[in-house]
Short mmCIF file of C-alpha atoms in Angstrom, two decimals:
data_model
loop_
_atom_site.label_atom_id
_atom_site.label_comp_id
_atom_site.label_asym_id
_atom_site.label_seq_id
_atom_site.Cartn_x
_atom_site.Cartn_y
_atom_site.Cartn_z
CA UNK A 8 69.25 92.44 53.99
CA UNK A 9 69.08 92.50 57.66
CA UNK A 10 71.58 91.27 59.94
CA UNK A 11 70.53 89.66 63.35
CA UNK A 12 71.85 90.78 66.49
CA UNK A 13 74.96 88.49 66.74
CA UNK A 14 75.70 88.56 62.96
CA UNK A 15 75.29 84.92 62.60
CA UNK A 16 72.32 85.23 60.05
CA UNK A 17 70.72 87.57 57.75
CA UNK A 18 67.35 87.86 56.06
CA UNK A 19 66.13 89.36 52.90
CA UNK A 20 62.81 89.33 50.81
CA UNK A 21 62.87 88.09 47.08
CA UNK A 22 62.19 90.71 44.20
CA UNK A 23 58.47 90.61 44.67
CA UNK A 24 58.41 90.39 48.67
CA UNK A 25 56.45 87.21 48.38
CA UNK A 26 59.16 85.34 50.57
CA UNK A 27 61.76 85.91 53.42
CA UNK A 28 65.08 84.23 52.69
CA UNK A 29 67.25 83.52 55.93
CA UNK A 30 70.87 82.85 55.51
CA UNK A 31 73.50 81.64 57.62
CA UNK A 32 77.16 80.95 56.14
CA UNK A 33 76.27 82.51 52.92
CA UNK A 34 73.89 79.55 52.62
CA UNK A 35 70.21 79.61 52.52
CA UNK A 36 68.76 77.52 55.40
CA UNK A 37 65.27 78.56 55.03
CA UNK A 38 62.58 79.85 52.66
CA UNK A 39 58.84 81.24 53.53
CA UNK A 40 56.62 78.61 51.46
CA UNK A 41 54.78 81.26 49.45
CA UNK A 42 54.05 82.13 45.94
CA UNK A 43 50.57 83.81 45.84
CA UNK A 44 51.09 87.11 44.35
CA UNK A 45 48.38 88.52 46.86
CA UNK A 46 50.39 87.51 49.64
CA UNK A 47 53.92 88.87 51.00
CA UNK A 48 56.05 87.96 53.79
CA UNK A 49 58.25 90.77 55.68
CA UNK A 50 57.07 93.49 53.70
CA UNK A 51 54.28 95.57 55.55
CA UNK A 52 50.66 96.73 53.81
CA UNK A 53 50.55 99.73 51.64
CA UNK A 54 48.09 101.20 54.07
CA UNK A 55 50.46 100.58 57.02
CA UNK A 56 53.24 102.22 55.50
CA UNK A 57 51.28 105.22 54.15
CA UNK A 58 49.14 106.05 57.33
CA UNK A 59 50.88 104.26 60.19
CA UNK A 60 54.33 104.92 59.05
CA UNK A 61 55.74 101.48 59.79
CA UNK A 62 57.95 100.23 57.07
CA UNK A 63 59.36 97.40 59.38
CA UNK A 64 57.75 93.90 58.80
CA UNK A 65 60.44 91.74 60.35
CA UNK A 66 62.02 91.90 63.98
CA UNK A 67 64.85 89.79 65.25
CA UNK A 68 64.71 88.71 68.82
CA UNK A 69 67.44 89.84 71.04
CA UNK A 70 68.79 86.41 71.14
CA UNK A 71 68.79 86.02 67.47
CA UNK A 72 67.00 82.82 67.89
CA UNK A 73 63.81 84.07 66.82
CA UNK A 74 62.25 86.31 63.92
CA UNK A 75 59.05 87.90 64.02
CA UNK A 76 57.72 88.80 60.60
CA UNK A 77 54.29 89.93 59.05
CA UNK A 78 52.40 88.10 56.46
CA UNK A 79 49.92 90.24 54.65
CA UNK A 80 47.33 88.78 52.58
CA UNK A 81 45.58 91.63 50.20
CA UNK A 82 43.33 89.07 48.30
CA UNK A 83 40.33 90.97 49.47
CA UNK A 84 41.80 94.18 48.83
CA UNK A 85 40.19 96.38 45.86
CA UNK A 86 42.60 96.31 42.70
CA UNK A 87 42.92 99.74 41.01
CA UNK A 88 44.10 100.29 37.52
CA UNK A 89 46.42 103.40 36.59
CA UNK A 90 46.32 104.35 32.90
CA UNK A 91 48.38 107.44 31.51
CA UNK A 92 47.22 108.14 28.25
CA UNK A 93 50.06 106.83 25.60
CA UNK A 94 51.69 104.60 27.88
CA UNK A 95 51.39 101.01 28.72
CA UNK A 96 49.03 100.66 31.71
CA UNK A 97 50.74 99.98 35.06
CA UNK A 98 49.88 96.58 36.64
CA UNK A 99 47.11 96.78 39.08
CA UNK A 100 47.59 98.38 42.42
CA UNK A 101 45.87 96.97 45.83
CA UNK A 102 44.18 100.21 47.13
CA UNK A 103 41.86 99.86 50.15
CA UNK A 104 39.33 102.52 49.21
CA UNK A 105 37.47 104.04 52.33
CA UNK A 106 34.71 101.67 53.23
CA UNK A 107 36.05 98.77 51.86
CA UNK A 108 38.31 95.66 52.85
CA UNK A 109 41.79 96.09 54.34
CA UNK A 110 44.44 93.62 54.07
CA UNK A 111 44.70 90.92 56.69
CA UNK A 112 47.98 90.73 58.46
CA UNK A 113 49.20 87.68 60.56
CA UNK A 114 52.39 87.73 62.84
CA UNK A 115 54.61 84.51 62.75
CA UNK A 116 57.53 83.64 64.25
CA UNK A 117 60.59 81.79 62.67
CA UNK A 118 62.81 79.99 65.44
CA UNK A 119 66.11 79.14 64.52
CA UNK A 120 68.34 76.56 66.24
CA UNK A 121 71.60 76.10 64.32
CA UNK A 122 70.51 75.32 60.80
CA UNK A 123 66.95 73.63 61.97
CA UNK A 124 64.29 76.19 61.32
CA UNK A 125 60.49 75.96 62.39
CA UNK A 126 58.01 78.40 60.89
CA UNK A 127 55.35 79.21 63.40
CA UNK A 128 51.95 81.03 63.39
CA UNK A 129 49.72 82.11 66.22
CA UNK A 130 47.56 79.25 67.46
CA UNK A 131 44.69 81.99 67.35
CA UNK A 132 44.70 84.73 65.14
CA UNK A 133 44.49 88.31 66.88
CA UNK A 134 41.57 89.06 65.05
CA UNK A 135 39.81 85.85 66.53
CA UNK A 136 40.98 86.73 70.09
CA UNK A 137 40.49 90.50 69.88
CA UNK A 138 37.66 90.71 67.05
CA UNK A 139 38.05 94.91 67.19
CA UNK A 140 41.77 94.75 65.71
CA UNK A 141 42.18 96.04 62.38
CA UNK A 142 45.90 97.47 62.11
CA UNK A 143 49.26 96.33 63.55
CA UNK A 144 50.73 99.66 64.34
CA UNK A 145 54.22 98.40 65.85
CA UNK A 146 55.80 95.16 67.15
CA UNK A 147 58.88 93.39 68.47
CA UNK A 148 60.31 91.48 71.08
CA UNK A 149 60.67 92.14 75.00
CA UNK A 150 64.15 91.66 76.38
CA UNK A 151 63.73 88.13 77.03
CA UNK A 152 63.88 87.12 73.73
CA UNK A 153 60.62 85.17 73.70
CA UNK A 154 57.70 87.39 74.55
CA UNK A 155 56.42 89.46 71.59
CA UNK A 156 54.73 92.92 71.99
CA UNK A 157 52.40 94.25 69.42
CA UNK A 158 50.57 97.69 69.63
CA UNK A 159 47.09 97.47 67.64
CA UNK A 160 44.27 99.91 66.54
CA UNK A 161 40.86 99.52 65.72
CA UNK A 162 39.45 100.27 62.39
CA UNK A 163 38.59 103.98 63.33
CA UNK A 164 41.70 104.24 65.26
CA UNK A 165 40.00 105.47 68.38
CA UNK A 166 41.24 102.33 70.29
CA UNK A 167 44.83 101.36 70.85
CA UNK A 168 46.27 98.59 72.74
CA UNK A 169 49.44 96.83 73.63
CA UNK A 170 49.13 93.37 73.82
CA UNK A 171 51.89 90.94 75.15
CA UNK A 172 52.07 87.48 73.21
CA UNK A 173 54.24 84.99 75.17
CA UNK A 174 55.79 82.10 72.89
CA UNK A 175 53.18 79.79 74.10
CA UNK A 176 50.65 81.46 71.96
CA UNK A 177 52.58 80.30 68.99
CA UNK A 178 52.22 76.83 67.02
CA UNK A 179 55.08 74.45 67.56
CA UNK A 180 55.97 75.68 71.03
CA UNK A 181 57.18 73.25 73.67
CA UNK A 182 56.13 74.15 77.21
CA UNK A 183 58.88 73.93 79.69
CA UNK A 184 57.07 76.01 82.47
CA UNK A 185 53.92 77.56 83.31
CA UNK A 186 51.95 78.52 79.92
CA UNK A 187 50.99 82.16 79.83
CA UNK A 188 48.14 83.89 77.54
CA UNK A 189 48.00 86.71 75.53
CA UNK A 190 47.20 90.05 77.73
CA UNK A 191 46.49 93.41 77.18
CA UNK A 192 48.58 95.40 79.24
CA UNK A 193 47.94 99.05 78.06
CA UNK A 194 44.51 100.23 76.70
CA UNK A 195 43.51 103.70 75.53
CA UNK A 196 40.38 104.85 74.22
CA UNK A 197 39.41 108.13 72.57
CA UNK A 198 36.03 110.01 71.48
CA UNK A 199 37.90 110.97 68.16
CA UNK A 200 41.13 109.21 67.09
CA UNK A 201 44.37 108.07 68.63
CA UNK A 202 47.73 109.68 67.35
CA UNK A 203 50.49 107.04 67.13
CA UNK A 204 53.03 107.38 69.95
CA UNK A 205 56.46 107.96 68.72
CA UNK A 206 57.83 110.23 71.23
CA UNK A 207 60.94 109.73 73.21
CA UNK A 208 60.28 109.70 76.94
CA UNK A 209 63.63 109.70 79.06
CA UNK A 210 63.62 106.71 81.53
CA UNK A 211 65.50 108.91 84.08
CA UNK A 212 63.25 111.25 85.74
CA UNK A 213 66.07 112.90 87.86
CA UNK A 214 67.16 115.09 84.71
CA UNK A 215 69.51 117.85 85.81
CA UNK A 216 67.70 121.22 85.91
CA UNK A 217 67.62 123.19 82.52
CA UNK A 218 69.08 126.86 83.61
CA UNK A 219 68.75 128.54 80.58
CA UNK A 220 66.62 128.47 77.17
CA UNK A 221 66.44 130.38 74.16
CA UNK A 222 63.13 132.46 74.16
CA UNK A 223 60.99 132.04 71.04
CA UNK A 224 57.95 134.61 70.60
CA UNK A 225 54.88 133.33 68.35
CA UNK A 226 52.17 135.72 67.68
CA UNK A 227 48.88 134.70 68.63
CA UNK A 228 45.62 135.07 67.11
CA UNK A 229 42.12 134.55 68.79
CA UNK A 230 38.92 133.92 67.26
CA UNK A 231 35.71 132.98 68.84
CA UNK A 232 37.98 132.28 72.23
CA UNK A 233 40.29 129.56 70.68
CA UNK A 234 43.72 130.31 69.86
CA UNK A 235 45.36 130.19 66.52
CA UNK A 236 48.80 130.50 65.19
CA UNK A 237 50.28 132.43 62.30
CA UNK A 238 53.25 133.00 60.48
CA UNK A 239 53.85 136.00 58.18
CA UNK A 240 56.93 136.48 55.56
CA UNK A 241 57.14 140.23 54.58
CA UNK A 242 58.16 141.29 50.93
CA UNK A 243 61.51 141.64 50.14
CA UNK A 244 61.23 145.13 48.98
CA UNK A 245 59.01 145.81 52.16
CA UNK A 246 58.14 149.41 52.82
CA UNK A 247 55.59 150.88 55.53
CA UNK A 248 52.55 152.01 54.69
CA UNK A 249 52.59 150.03 51.49
CA UNK A 250 49.95 147.29 50.97
CA UNK A 251 50.87 144.27 49.41
CA UNK A 252 49.22 141.10 47.46
CA UNK A 253 49.12 138.03 49.60
CA UNK A 254 49.90 134.14 49.02
CA UNK A 255 48.09 132.11 51.55
CA UNK A 256 49.68 128.73 51.89
CA UNK A 257 47.24 126.16 53.41
CA UNK A 258 47.48 122.76 54.63
CA UNK A 259 45.32 122.95 57.49
CA UNK A 260 44.63 119.06 58.02
CA UNK A 261 45.46 116.83 60.71
CA UNK A 262 48.93 115.59 61.24
CA UNK A 263 50.68 118.91 59.97
CA UNK A 264 51.98 121.79 61.92
CA UNK A 265 52.86 124.69 59.30
CA UNK A 266 53.76 127.41 61.97
CA UNK A 267 57.11 126.77 63.61
CA UNK A 268 60.32 128.23 64.39
CA UNK A 269 62.24 126.49 61.47
CA UNK A 270 63.80 128.01 58.63
CA UNK A 271 63.26 124.92 56.30
CA UNK A 272 59.66 126.15 56.31
CA UNK A 273 60.72 129.69 54.84
CA UNK A 274 62.64 128.63 51.90
CA UNK A 275 60.31 127.47 49.35
CA UNK A 276 58.47 130.90 49.71
CA UNK A 277 61.36 132.96 49.01
CA UNK A 278 60.36 133.30 45.22
CA UNK A 279 56.89 134.96 46.18
CA UNK A 280 58.30 137.30 48.73
CA UNK A 281 60.97 138.31 46.11
CA UNK A 282 58.34 139.13 43.50
CA UNK A 283 56.40 141.37 46.23
CA UNK A 284 53.98 138.93 47.91
CA UNK A 285 53.22 138.87 51.50
CA UNK A 286 53.39 134.95 52.32
CA UNK A 287 50.70 133.93 55.05
CA UNK A 288 50.53 130.43 56.75
CA UNK A 289 47.91 129.52 59.54
CA UNK A 290 47.57 126.72 61.70
CA UNK A 291 43.92 126.42 62.71
CA UNK A 292 41.73 123.65 64.41
CA UNK A 293 42.46 120.42 63.56
CA UNK A 294 46.37 121.03 62.89
CA UNK A 295 49.09 118.96 64.96
CA UNK A 296 51.03 119.40 68.02
CA UNK A 297 48.56 121.78 70.11
CA UNK A 298 46.73 118.89 71.98
CA UNK A 299 43.63 117.09 71.33
CA UNK A 300 41.34 119.75 72.00
CA UNK A 301 42.81 121.80 69.35
CA UNK A 302 42.94 118.65 66.95
CA UNK A 303 39.68 117.34 67.49
CA UNK A 304 36.99 119.75 66.45
CA UNK A 305 37.48 118.22 62.86
CA UNK A 306 36.37 114.74 63.72
CA UNK A 307 33.58 113.88 61.35
CA UNK A 308 33.65 117.67 60.01
CA UNK A 309 36.50 117.79 57.76
CA UNK A 310 36.35 120.78 55.67
CA UNK A 311 34.51 123.04 57.98
CA UNK A 312 35.81 124.44 61.03
CA UNK A 313 39.63 124.48 59.56
CA UNK A 314 38.62 126.39 56.50
CA UNK A 315 36.64 129.00 58.70
CA UNK A 316 39.82 129.13 60.73
CA UNK A 317 42.02 129.92 57.58
CA UNK A 318 39.82 132.71 56.30
CA UNK A 319 39.00 134.46 59.90
CA UNK A 320 42.71 134.13 60.58
CA UNK A 321 44.04 135.62 57.44
CA UNK A 322 41.44 138.74 58.37
CA UNK A 323 43.21 139.04 61.62
CA UNK A 324 46.51 138.97 60.42
CA UNK A 325 45.55 141.91 58.29
CA UNK A 326 44.48 143.82 60.96
CA UNK A 327 47.42 143.00 63.26
CA UNK A 328 49.64 143.74 60.42
CA UNK A 329 48.10 147.36 59.85
CA UNK A 330 47.28 147.56 56.19
CA UNK A 331 50.34 145.62 54.94
CA UNK A 332 47.82 142.79 53.32
CA UNK A 333 45.76 143.60 50.47
CA UNK A 334 42.62 141.24 51.14
CA UNK A 335 41.34 142.53 47.70
CA UNK A 336 44.58 140.51 46.17
CA UNK A 337 44.44 137.05 47.76
CA UNK A 338 45.49 133.80 46.13
CA UNK A 339 45.47 130.53 48.23
CA UNK A 340 47.94 127.58 47.45
CA UNK A 341 47.97 124.22 48.65
CA UNK A 342 49.02 120.58 47.90
CA UNK A 343 47.42 117.33 49.05
CA UNK A 344 45.00 118.15 52.15
CA UNK A 345 45.76 121.91 51.54
CA UNK A 346 44.68 121.56 47.82
CA UNK A 347 41.22 120.11 49.14
CA UNK A 348 41.20 123.25 51.90
CA UNK A 349 42.10 125.64 48.82
CA UNK A 350 39.07 124.16 46.87
CA UNK A 351 37.05 124.94 49.68
CA UNK A 352 38.32 127.92 50.89
CA UNK A 353 37.52 129.43 47.02
CA UNK A 354 34.17 127.70 47.18
CA UNK A 355 32.76 129.33 50.42
CA UNK A 356 34.58 132.69 50.32
CA UNK A 357 34.84 133.45 46.90
CA UNK A 358 34.61 137.39 47.95
CA UNK A 359 38.07 137.03 49.85
CA UNK A 360 40.00 134.44 47.67
CA UNK A 361 40.62 135.48 44.06
CA UNK A 362 42.42 132.42 43.16
CA UNK A 363 43.23 128.85 44.30
CA UNK A 364 45.92 126.42 43.02
CA UNK A 365 45.03 122.84 44.27
CA UNK A 366 45.46 119.08 43.77
CA UNK A 367 42.74 117.06 44.60
CA UNK A 368 42.44 115.07 47.70
CA UNK A 369 40.51 111.70 48.82
CA UNK A 370 41.94 109.21 50.30
CA UNK A 371 42.19 105.55 51.87
CA UNK A 372 40.61 103.59 54.54
CA UNK A 373 43.14 104.32 57.32
CA UNK A 374 43.09 108.24 56.81
CA UNK A 375 39.82 108.71 55.82
CA UNK A 376 37.87 106.58 58.62
CA UNK A 377 40.23 107.93 61.28
CA UNK A 378 38.64 111.39 60.69
CA UNK A 379 35.31 110.70 59.29
CA UNK A 380 34.44 107.16 60.66
CA UNK A 381 33.44 104.05 59.30
CA UNK A 382 29.95 102.54 58.61
CA UNK A 383 26.79 103.45 56.42
CA UNK A 384 25.72 105.60 59.41
CA UNK A 385 28.97 107.97 58.47
CA UNK A 386 27.55 108.59 54.91
CA UNK A 387 26.14 111.87 55.86
CA UNK A 388 29.82 113.22 57.16
CA UNK A 389 31.48 112.03 54.03
CA UNK A 390 28.52 114.02 51.97
CA UNK A 391 29.08 117.27 54.03
CA UNK A 392 33.22 116.93 53.52
CA UNK A 393 33.09 116.37 49.87
CA UNK A 394 34.32 119.36 47.54
CA UNK A 395 31.56 117.98 45.19
CA UNK A 396 28.82 119.32 47.50
CA UNK A 397 30.32 123.05 47.10
CA UNK A 398 31.32 123.03 43.34
CA UNK A 399 28.24 125.19 42.53
CA UNK A 400 29.44 127.77 44.70
CA UNK A 401 32.87 127.97 42.82
CA UNK A 402 33.41 131.51 40.84
CA UNK A 403 31.97 131.78 37.30
CA UNK A 404 35.07 133.88 36.36
CA UNK A 405 37.93 132.17 34.52
CA UNK A 406 41.28 132.08 35.64
CA UNK A 407 40.49 131.86 39.38
CA UNK A 408 41.13 127.92 39.70
CA UNK A 409 44.40 126.01 38.77
CA UNK A 410 44.19 122.25 39.66
CA UNK A 411 47.49 120.34 39.32
CA UNK A 412 48.00 116.53 39.46
CA UNK A 413 50.65 114.15 38.85
CA UNK A 414 49.20 111.30 36.71
CA UNK A 415 51.66 108.52 38.32
CA UNK A 416 50.53 109.65 41.92
CA UNK A 417 49.80 106.42 43.80
CA UNK A 418 48.57 108.25 46.96
CA UNK A 419 45.56 110.70 45.54
CA UNK A 420 44.49 109.07 42.58
CA UNK A 421 43.85 111.00 39.17
CA UNK A 422 40.31 109.60 39.27
CA UNK A 423 39.44 112.13 41.87
CA UNK A 424 40.62 114.87 39.56
CA UNK A 425 38.62 113.27 37.03
CA UNK A 426 35.37 113.27 39.12
CA UNK A 427 36.04 116.90 40.12
CA UNK A 428 36.21 117.78 36.59
CA UNK A 429 33.15 116.26 35.71
CA UNK A 430 31.24 118.31 38.22
CA UNK A 431 33.03 121.47 37.27
CA UNK A 432 31.70 120.64 33.44
CA UNK A 433 28.22 120.16 34.71
CA UNK A 434 28.14 123.61 36.82
CA UNK A 435 29.52 125.33 33.90
CA UNK A 436 32.49 126.25 36.30
CA UNK A 437 35.66 127.44 34.47
CA UNK A 438 39.06 125.62 35.67
CA UNK A 439 42.71 125.32 34.44
CA UNK A 440 44.54 121.96 34.50
CA UNK A 441 48.24 121.33 34.92
CA UNK A 442 49.09 117.60 34.45
CA UNK A 443 52.83 116.19 35.26
CA UNK A 444 52.73 112.61 33.30
CA UNK A 445 55.62 111.35 35.10
CA UNK A 446 55.14 112.87 38.68
CA UNK A 447 53.83 111.23 41.50
CA UNK A 448 52.09 112.54 44.73
CA UNK A 449 54.93 115.44 44.94
CA UNK A 450 57.00 116.91 42.21
CA UNK A 451 59.93 115.16 42.21
CA UNK A 452 62.22 116.11 39.23
CA UNK A 453 63.78 119.51 38.90
CA UNK A 454 62.52 120.18 35.51
CA UNK A 455 59.00 119.35 36.83
CA UNK A 456 59.55 121.66 39.88
CA UNK A 457 60.56 124.61 38.04
CA UNK A 458 57.66 123.95 35.58
CA UNK A 459 55.42 123.98 38.36
CA UNK A 460 56.97 127.16 39.78
CA UNK A 461 56.59 129.29 36.63
CA UNK A 462 52.89 127.98 35.91
CA UNK A 463 51.86 128.74 39.63
CA UNK A 464 53.51 132.37 39.39
CA UNK A 465 52.07 132.96 36.26
CA UNK A 466 48.71 131.92 37.25
CA UNK A 467 48.77 134.19 40.38
CA UNK A 468 49.85 137.10 38.20
CA UNK A 469 46.93 136.80 36.08
CA UNK A 470 44.45 136.05 38.83
CA UNK A 471 45.25 139.19 40.48
CA UNK A 472 45.40 141.37 37.58
CA UNK A 473 42.91 144.35 38.01
#
């Protein structure tokens, strides 16, 4: 339930999100007229939630007399089935695989005057007015309570615009003055992709001078004249002049920064340092929060320079740490994009990486097309970035690859692991598979997490045996 600004009305969606109910004085005064299971009102599309971090799809005006909402039509989106052996099949899930149709979103306004309600769509859909629009990233009202603002993106997310929609753009509007048209007030175009802007910027530029700030020192690595960032966790039993096995934890993909001055980053890896491992994390090209020049080299080239940066960065760390890292005993571990990276690192640098723990990663429209592009002319980029192309380079020795996957993962579907395993079998490459029937994209249960930790530790110890 969501209250309007003056608490006079509230809204809620019915069980399946097909309808919005508007209540006033404990009575429902309006229901959106819809019963199509492919159409939802006031619920953002899966891809919008997953990749654009927008979970809101209803917005009250400051005057509490208008309600902007999103209507999502998933009729043309491909349905996927999730089957877990021994269980009933789950209902089909609408999932836009890269290169296929996305859901169609429309903005509508409900105008409220006492108990009188009018539901209005745009006179001309955004897609008709601006044909390049694919995603609604953000939306809301201006302070006048009448004008709608909407931030939109094209399909490859290389163009972002801020559009103002006066109430005259909506059906049912009665003119009492000059009629205004939709207008783009801000437009941004990139040669690669545009990150969604969520940063808070002070309106007051006359902020008092900061007189003191605590200094934080980072170790910086340089490879091919490009700065890299690394974090090293020493073993609990650390002694100088000793050489220790290495757990190299990898993410390496866009949107994530591992190396930061945050204690929570270290906590999950204390179990490894307690057992005598050096834990290494690296942020190379493609990782987040260090500028577009640092992020953009991976555009159209996923799985290339970021893998190189991880392995070459590890070698540089070993030199800086002056013999503490035993580069003959290195295991890489990664989850999600880090699993994809772990597989490629093992395939491309088997002489460095003794073992890899991975979950498999291929993805949806918004994420994949943001970094690899959209259209048949981009097929070579997809092929080059696929792990399947590099399966034949994986080690022939058993005990060097552990694949982990939750069968209920609605984010990275198990069919990707199936495709990988098929290629491993064809190539005669050994692997170990750990399945979690009741887990999703991350291991959420305490029993599952403890079991996974034990399995990974056992795998690492076996992989590093002389």
